[in-house]
PDB file of C-alpha atoms in Angstrom:
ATOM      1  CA  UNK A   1       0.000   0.000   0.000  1.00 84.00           C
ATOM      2  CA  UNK A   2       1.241   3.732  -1.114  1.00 81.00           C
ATOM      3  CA  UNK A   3       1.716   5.554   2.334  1.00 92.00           C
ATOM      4  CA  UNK A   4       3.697   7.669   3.892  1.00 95.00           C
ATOM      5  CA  UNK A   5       4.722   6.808   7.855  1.00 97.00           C
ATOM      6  CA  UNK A   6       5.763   8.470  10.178  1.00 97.00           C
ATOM      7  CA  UNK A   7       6.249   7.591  14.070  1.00 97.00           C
ATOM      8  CA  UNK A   8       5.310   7.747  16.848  1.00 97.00           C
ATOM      9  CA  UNK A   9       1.703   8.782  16.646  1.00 96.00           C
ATOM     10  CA  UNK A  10       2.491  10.484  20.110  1.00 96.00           C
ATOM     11  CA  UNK A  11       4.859  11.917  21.855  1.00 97.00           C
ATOM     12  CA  UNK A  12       5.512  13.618  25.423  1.00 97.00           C
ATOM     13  CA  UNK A  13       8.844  15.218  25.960  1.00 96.00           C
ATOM     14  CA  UNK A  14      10.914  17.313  28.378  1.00 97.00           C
ATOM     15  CA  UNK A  15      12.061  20.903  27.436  1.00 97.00           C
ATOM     16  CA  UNK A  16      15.957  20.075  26.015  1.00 97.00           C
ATOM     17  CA  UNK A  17      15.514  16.769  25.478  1.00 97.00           C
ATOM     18  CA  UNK A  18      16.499  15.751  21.877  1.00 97.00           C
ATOM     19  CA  UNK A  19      13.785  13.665  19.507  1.00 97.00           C
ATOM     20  CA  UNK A  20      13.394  12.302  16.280  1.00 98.00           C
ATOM     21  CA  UNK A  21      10.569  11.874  14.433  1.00 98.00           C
ATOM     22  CA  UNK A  22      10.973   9.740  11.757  1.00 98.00           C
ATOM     23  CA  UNK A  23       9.051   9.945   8.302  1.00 98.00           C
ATOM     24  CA  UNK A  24       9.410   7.123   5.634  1.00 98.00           C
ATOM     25  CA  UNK A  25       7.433   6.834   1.549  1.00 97.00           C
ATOM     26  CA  UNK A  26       7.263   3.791  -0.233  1.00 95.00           C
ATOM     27  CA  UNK A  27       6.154   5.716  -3.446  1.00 92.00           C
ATOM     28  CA  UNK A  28       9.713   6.476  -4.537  1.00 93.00           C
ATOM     29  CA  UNK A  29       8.674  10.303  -4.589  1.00 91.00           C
ATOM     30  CA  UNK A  30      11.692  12.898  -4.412  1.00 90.00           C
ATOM     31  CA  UNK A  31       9.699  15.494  -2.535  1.00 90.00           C
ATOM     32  CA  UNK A  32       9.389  15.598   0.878  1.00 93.00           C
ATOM     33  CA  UNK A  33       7.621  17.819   3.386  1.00 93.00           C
ATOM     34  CA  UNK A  34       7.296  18.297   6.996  1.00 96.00           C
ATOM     35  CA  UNK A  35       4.676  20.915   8.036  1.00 96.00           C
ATOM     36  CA  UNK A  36       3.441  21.670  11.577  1.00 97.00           C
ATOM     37  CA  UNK A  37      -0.344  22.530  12.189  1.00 97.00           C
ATOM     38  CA  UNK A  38      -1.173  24.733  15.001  1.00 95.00           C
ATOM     39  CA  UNK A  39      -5.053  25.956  15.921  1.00 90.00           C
ATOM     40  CA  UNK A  40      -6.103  29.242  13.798  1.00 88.00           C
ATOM     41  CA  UNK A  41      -2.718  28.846  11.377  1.00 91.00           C
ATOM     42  CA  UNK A  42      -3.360  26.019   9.696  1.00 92.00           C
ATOM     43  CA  UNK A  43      -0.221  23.848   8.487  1.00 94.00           C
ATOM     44  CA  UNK A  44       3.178  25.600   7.723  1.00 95.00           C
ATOM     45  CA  UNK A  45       6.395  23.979   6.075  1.00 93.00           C
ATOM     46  CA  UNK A  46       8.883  23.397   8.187  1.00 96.00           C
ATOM     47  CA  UNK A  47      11.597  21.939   5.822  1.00 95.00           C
ATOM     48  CA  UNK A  48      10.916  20.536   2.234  1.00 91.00           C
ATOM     49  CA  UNK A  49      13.690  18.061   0.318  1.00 92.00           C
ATOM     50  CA  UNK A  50      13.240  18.232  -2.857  1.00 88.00           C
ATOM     51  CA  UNK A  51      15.568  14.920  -3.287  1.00 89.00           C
ATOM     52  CA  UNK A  52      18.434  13.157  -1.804  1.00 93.00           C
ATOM     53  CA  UNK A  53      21.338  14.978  -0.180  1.00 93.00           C
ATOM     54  CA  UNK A  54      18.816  18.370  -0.995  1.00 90.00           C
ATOM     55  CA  UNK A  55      16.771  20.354   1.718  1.00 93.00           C
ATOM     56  CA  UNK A  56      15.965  23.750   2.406  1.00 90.00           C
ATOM     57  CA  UNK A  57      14.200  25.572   4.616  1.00 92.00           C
ATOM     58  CA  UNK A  58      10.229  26.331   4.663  1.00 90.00           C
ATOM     59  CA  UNK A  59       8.268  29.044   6.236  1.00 91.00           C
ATOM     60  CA  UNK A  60       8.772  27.668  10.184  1.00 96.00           C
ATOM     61  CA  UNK A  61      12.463  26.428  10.423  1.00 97.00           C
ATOM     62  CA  UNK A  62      13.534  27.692  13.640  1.00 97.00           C
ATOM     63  CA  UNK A  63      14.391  24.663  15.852  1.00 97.00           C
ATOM     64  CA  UNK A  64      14.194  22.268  13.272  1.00 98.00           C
ATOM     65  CA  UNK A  65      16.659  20.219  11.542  1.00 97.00           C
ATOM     66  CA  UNK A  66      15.918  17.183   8.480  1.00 97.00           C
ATOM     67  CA  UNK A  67      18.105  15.393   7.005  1.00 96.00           C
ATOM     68  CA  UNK A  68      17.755  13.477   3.152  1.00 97.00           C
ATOM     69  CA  UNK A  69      20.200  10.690   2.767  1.00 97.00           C
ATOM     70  CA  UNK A  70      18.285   8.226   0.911  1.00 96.00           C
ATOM     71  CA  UNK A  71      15.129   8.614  -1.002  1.00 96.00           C
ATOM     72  CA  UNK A  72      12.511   7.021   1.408  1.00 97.00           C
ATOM     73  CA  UNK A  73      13.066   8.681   4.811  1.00 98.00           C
ATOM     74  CA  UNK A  74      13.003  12.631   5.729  1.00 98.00           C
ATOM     75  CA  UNK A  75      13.454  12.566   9.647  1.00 98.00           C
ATOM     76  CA  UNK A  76      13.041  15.751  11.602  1.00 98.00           C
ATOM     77  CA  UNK A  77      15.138  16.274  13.899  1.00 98.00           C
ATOM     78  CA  UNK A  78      14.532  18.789  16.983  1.00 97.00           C
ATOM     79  CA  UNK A  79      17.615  19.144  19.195  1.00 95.00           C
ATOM     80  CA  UNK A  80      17.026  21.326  21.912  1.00 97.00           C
ATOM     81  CA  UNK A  81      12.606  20.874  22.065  1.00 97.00           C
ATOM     82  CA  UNK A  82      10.846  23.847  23.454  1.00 97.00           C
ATOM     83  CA  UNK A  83       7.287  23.982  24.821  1.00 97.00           C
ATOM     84  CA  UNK A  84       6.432  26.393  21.568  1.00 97.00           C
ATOM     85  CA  UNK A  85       7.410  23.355  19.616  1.00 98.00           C
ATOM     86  CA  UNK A  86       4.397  21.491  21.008  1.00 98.00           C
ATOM     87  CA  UNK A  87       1.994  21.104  17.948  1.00 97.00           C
ATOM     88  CA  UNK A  88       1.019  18.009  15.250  1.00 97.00           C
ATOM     89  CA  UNK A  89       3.563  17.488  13.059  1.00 98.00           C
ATOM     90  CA  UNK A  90       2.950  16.557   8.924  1.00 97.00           C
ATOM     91  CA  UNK A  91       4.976  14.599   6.867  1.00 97.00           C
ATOM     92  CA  UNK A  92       4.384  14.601   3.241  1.00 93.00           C
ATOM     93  CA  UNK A  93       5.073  13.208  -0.109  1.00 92.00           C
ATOM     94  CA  UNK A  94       5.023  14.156  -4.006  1.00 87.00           C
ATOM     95  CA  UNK A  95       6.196  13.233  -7.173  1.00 82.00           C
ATOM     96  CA  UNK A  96       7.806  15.836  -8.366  1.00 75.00           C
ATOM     97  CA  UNK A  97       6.650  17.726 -12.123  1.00 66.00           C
ATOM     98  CA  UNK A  98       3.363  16.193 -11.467  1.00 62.00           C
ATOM     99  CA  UNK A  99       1.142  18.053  -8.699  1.00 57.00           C
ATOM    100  CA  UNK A 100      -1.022  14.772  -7.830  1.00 62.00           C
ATOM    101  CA  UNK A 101      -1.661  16.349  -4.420  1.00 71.00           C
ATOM    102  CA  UNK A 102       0.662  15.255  -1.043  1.00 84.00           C
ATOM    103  CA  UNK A 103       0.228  12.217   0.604  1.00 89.00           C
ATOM    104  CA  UNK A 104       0.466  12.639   4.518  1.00 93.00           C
ATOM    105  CA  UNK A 105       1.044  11.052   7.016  1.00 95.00           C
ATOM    106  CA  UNK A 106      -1.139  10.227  10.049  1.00 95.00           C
ATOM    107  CA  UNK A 107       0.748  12.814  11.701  1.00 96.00           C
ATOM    108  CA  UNK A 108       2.704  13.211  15.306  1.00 97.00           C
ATOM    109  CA  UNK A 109       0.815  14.915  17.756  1.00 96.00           C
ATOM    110  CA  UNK A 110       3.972  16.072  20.271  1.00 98.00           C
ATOM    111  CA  UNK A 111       4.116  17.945  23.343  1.00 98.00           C
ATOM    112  CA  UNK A 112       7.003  19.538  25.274  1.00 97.00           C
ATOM    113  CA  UNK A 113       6.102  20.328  29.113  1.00 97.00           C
TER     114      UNK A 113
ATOM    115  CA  UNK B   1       3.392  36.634  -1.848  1.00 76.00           C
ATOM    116  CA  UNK B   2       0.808  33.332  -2.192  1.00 86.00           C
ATOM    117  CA  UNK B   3      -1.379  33.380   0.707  1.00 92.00           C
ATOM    118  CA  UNK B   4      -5.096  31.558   1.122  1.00 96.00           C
ATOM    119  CA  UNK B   5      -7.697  33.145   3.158  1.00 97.00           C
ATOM    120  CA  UNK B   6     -10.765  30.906   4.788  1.00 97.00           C
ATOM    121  CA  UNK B   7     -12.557  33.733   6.749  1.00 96.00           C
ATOM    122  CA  UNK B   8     -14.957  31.514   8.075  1.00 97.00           C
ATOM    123  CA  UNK B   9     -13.114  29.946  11.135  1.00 96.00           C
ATOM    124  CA  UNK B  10     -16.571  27.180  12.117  1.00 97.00           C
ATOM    125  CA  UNK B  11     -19.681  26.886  10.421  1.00 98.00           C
ATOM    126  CA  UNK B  12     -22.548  24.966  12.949  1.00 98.00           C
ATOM    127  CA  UNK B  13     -25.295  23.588  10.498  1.00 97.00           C
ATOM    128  CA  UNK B  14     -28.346  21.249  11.151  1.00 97.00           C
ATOM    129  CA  UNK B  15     -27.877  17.779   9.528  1.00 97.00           C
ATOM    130  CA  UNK B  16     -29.367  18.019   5.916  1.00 97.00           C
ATOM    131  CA  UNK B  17     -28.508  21.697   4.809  1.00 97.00           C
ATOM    132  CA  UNK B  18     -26.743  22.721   2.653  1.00 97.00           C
ATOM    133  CA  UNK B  19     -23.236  24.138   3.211  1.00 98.00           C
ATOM    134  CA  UNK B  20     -20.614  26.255   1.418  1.00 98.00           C
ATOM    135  CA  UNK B  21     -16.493  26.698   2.866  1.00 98.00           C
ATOM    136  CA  UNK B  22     -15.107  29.917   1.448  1.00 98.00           C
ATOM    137  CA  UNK B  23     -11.741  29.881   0.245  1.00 98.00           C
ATOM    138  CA  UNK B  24      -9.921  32.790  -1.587  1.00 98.00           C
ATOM    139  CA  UNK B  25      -6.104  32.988  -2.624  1.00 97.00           C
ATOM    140  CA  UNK B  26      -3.871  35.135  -3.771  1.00 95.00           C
ATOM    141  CA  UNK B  27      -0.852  34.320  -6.129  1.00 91.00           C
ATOM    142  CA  UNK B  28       1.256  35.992  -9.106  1.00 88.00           C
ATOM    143  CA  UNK B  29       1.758  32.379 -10.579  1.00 84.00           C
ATOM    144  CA  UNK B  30      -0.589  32.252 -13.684  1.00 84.00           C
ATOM    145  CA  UNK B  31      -0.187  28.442 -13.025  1.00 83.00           C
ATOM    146  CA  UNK B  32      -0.853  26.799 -10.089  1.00 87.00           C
ATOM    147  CA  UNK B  33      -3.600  24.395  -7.843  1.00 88.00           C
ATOM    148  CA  UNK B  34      -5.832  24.633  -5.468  1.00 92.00           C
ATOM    149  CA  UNK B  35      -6.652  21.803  -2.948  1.00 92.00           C
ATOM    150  CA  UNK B  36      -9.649  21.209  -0.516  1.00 95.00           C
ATOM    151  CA  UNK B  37      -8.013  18.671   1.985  1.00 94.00           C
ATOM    152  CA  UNK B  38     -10.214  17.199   5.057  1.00 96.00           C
ATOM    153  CA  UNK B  39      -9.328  16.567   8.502  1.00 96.00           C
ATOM    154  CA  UNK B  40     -12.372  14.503  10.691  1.00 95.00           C
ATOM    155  CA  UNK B  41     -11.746  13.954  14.781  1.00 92.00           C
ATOM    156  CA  UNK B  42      -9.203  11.511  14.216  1.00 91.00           C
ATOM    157  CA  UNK B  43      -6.443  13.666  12.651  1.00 91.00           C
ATOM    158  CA  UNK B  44      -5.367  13.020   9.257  1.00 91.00           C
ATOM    159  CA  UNK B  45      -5.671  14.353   5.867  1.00 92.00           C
ATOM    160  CA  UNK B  46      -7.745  13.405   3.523  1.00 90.00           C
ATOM    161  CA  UNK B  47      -7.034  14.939   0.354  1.00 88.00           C
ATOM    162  CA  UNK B  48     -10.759  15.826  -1.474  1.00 92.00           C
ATOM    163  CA  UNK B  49     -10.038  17.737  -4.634  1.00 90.00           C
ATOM    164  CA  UNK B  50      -7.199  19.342  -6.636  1.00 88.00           C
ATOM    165  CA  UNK B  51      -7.719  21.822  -9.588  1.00 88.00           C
ATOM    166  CA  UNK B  52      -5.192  23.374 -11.507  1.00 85.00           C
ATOM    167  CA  UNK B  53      -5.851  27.560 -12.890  1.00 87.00           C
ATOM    168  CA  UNK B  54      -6.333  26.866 -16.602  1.00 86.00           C
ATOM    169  CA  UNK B  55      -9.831  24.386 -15.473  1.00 83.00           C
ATOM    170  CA  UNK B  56     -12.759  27.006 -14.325  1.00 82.00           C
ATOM    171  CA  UNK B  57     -15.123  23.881 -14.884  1.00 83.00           C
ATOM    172  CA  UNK B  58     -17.249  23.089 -11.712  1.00 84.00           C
ATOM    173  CA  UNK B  59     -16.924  20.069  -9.997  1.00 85.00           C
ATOM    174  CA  UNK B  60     -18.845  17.879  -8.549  1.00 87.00           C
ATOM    175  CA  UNK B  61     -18.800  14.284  -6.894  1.00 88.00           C
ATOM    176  CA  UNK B  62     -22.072  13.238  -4.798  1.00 93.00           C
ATOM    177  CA  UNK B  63     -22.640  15.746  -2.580  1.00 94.00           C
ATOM    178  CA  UNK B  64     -19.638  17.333  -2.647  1.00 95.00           C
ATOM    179  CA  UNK B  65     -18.914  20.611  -5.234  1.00 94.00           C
ATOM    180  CA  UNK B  66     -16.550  22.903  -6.333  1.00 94.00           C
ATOM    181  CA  UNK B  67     -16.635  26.310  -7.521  1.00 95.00           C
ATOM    182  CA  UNK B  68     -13.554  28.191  -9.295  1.00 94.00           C
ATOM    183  CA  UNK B  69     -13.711  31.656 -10.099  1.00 94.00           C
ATOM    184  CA  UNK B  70     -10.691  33.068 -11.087  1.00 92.00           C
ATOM    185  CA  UNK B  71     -12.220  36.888 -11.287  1.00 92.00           C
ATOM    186  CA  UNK B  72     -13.022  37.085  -7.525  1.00 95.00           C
ATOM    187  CA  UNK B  73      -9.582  34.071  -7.110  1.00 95.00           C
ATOM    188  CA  UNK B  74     -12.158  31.972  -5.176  1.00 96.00           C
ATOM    189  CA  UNK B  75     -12.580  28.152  -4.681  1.00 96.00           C
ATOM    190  CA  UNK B  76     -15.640  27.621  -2.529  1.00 97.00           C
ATOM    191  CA  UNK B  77     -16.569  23.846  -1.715  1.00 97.00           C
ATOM    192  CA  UNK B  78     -20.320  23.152  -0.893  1.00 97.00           C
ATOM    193  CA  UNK B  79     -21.556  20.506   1.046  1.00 97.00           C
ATOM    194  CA  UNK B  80     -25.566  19.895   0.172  1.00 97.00           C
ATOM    195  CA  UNK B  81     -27.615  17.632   2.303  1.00 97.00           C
ATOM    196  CA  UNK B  82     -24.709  17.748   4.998  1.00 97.00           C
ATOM    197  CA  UNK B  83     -24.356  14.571   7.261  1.00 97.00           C
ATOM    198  CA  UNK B  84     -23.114  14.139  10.815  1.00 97.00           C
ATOM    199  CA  UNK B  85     -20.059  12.621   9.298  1.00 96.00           C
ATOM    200  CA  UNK B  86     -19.071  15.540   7.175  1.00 97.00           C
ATOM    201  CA  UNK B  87     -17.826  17.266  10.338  1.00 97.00           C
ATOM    202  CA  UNK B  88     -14.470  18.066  10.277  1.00 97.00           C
ATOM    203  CA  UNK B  89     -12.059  20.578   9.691  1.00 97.00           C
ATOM    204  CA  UNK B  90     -11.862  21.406   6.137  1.00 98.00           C
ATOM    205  CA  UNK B  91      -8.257  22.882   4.614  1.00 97.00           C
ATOM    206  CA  UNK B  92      -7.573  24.759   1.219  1.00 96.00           C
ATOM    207  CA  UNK B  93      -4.638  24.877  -0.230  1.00 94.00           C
ATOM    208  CA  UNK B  94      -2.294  26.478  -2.960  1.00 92.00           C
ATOM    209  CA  UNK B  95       0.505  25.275  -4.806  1.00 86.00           C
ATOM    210  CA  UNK B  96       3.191  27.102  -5.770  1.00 73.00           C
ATOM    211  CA  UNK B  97       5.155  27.450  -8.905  1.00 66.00           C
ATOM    212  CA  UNK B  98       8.869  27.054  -8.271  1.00 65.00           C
ATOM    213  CA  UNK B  99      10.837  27.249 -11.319  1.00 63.00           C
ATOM    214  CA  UNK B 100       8.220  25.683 -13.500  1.00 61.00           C
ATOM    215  CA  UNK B 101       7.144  22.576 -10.781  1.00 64.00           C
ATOM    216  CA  UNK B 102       4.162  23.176  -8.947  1.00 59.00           C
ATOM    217  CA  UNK B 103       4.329  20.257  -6.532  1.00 59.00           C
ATOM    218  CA  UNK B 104       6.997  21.085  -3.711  1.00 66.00           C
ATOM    219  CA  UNK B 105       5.481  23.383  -1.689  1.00 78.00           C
ATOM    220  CA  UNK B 106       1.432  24.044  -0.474  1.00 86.00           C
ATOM    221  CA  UNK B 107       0.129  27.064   1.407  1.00 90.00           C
ATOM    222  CA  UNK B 108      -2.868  26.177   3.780  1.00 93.00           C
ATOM    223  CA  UNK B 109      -5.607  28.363   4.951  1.00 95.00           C
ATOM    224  CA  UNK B 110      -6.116  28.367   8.331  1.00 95.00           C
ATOM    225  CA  UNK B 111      -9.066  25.793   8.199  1.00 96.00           C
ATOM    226  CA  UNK B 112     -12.781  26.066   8.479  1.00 97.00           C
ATOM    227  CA  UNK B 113     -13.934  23.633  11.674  1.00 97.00           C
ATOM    228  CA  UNK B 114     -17.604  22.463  10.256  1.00 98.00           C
ATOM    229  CA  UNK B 115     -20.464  21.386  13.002  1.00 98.00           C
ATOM    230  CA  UNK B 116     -22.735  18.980  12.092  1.00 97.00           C
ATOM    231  CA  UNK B 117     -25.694  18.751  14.589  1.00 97.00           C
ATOM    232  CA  UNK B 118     -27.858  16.390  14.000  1.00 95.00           C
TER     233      UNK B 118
END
């Protein structure tokens, strides 16, 4: 099945304490999004890669970091988590020349007490 | 600068009317796409519709419709007969054009939260 997963689902975490959330596609699509979604903002990109080795920054980078070193995965990567960090998290999927829409993942709903 | 506007930040309706989600946009691409993407209780996104600017054509599918008017740079989506189910918070979105590829990047509205009362 064509999906995009990402994990966990859920996370609680301390203020400082490093995470990962990881992001894997099994479409063999070369862009990839993450995008946090926040009450009366709707989603904004955080990073986008628009293939391997090849990332820049979106709208909401501050505090973020991704990394693109194969094709499938696009994990984000927040090393020093603050509380205004706590929000659900998007990964996405395209193929690129061809707007088909994203896929998404379920998202990660994370907060940072 | 792209940007998407959905004014209308929850609609409450009685089971059976009739609905309609604004959405208006604003880009300098002359090509680009609009999406209506869903979000129910449980999270995700389900992705409803995607029109590109050259296609005014209204869509529809069931009870579901779209209407594109690029004079007022609007792309409502209307409900009819809503359901319980339908509620949910609905997202438009914009794609846009970077160096000729339209799919790396979309710009969200802030969401409409629809009510569904039966």
């Amino acid at each position: 099945e064509a999906q995009v997963t990402q994990n966990p689902r859920y996370l609680i975490t301390v203020t400082g304490k490093k995470l990962t959330v990881t992001c894997s596609q099994n479409m063999n699509h070369e862009y990839m999004s993450w995008y946090r979604q926040d009450p009366g903002l709707g989603l904004r990109q955080i990073y986008y890669s628009m293939n391997v080795e090849v990332t820049d920054k979106g709208d909401v980078p501050e505090g973020y970091k991704v990394s693109r070193k194969e094709k499938r995965n696009f994990p984000l990567i927040l090393e020093s988590p603050s509380p205004n960090q706590t929000s659900l998290y998007f990964c996405a999927s395209s193929l690129r020349g061809t707007p088909s829409g994203y896929t998404f993942g379920s998202g990660t709903r994370l907060t940072v007490v | 600068a792209q940007k998407v506007t959905q004014a209308q930040t929850e609609i409450s309706v009685v089971e059976k009317e009739d609905v309609t989600l604004d959405c208006v946009y604003e880009t300098r691409d002359t090509t680009y796409y609009l999406f209506w993407y869903k979000q129910p209780p449980s999270g995700e996104l389900v992705f409803l519709i995607r029109r590109n600017s050259f296609d005014e054509q209204n869509e529809i599918s069931g009870r579901y419709s779209w209407n594109f008017q690029k004079s007022t740079s609007s792309f409502n989506f209307t409900i009819t007969a809503s359901q319980v189910v339908d509620s949910a918070v609905y997202f438009c979105a914009l794609s846009e054009d970077y160096r000729g590829d339209s799919s790396y990047k979309l710009i969200f509205g802030s969401g409409t939260r629809l009510l569904v009362r039966p």
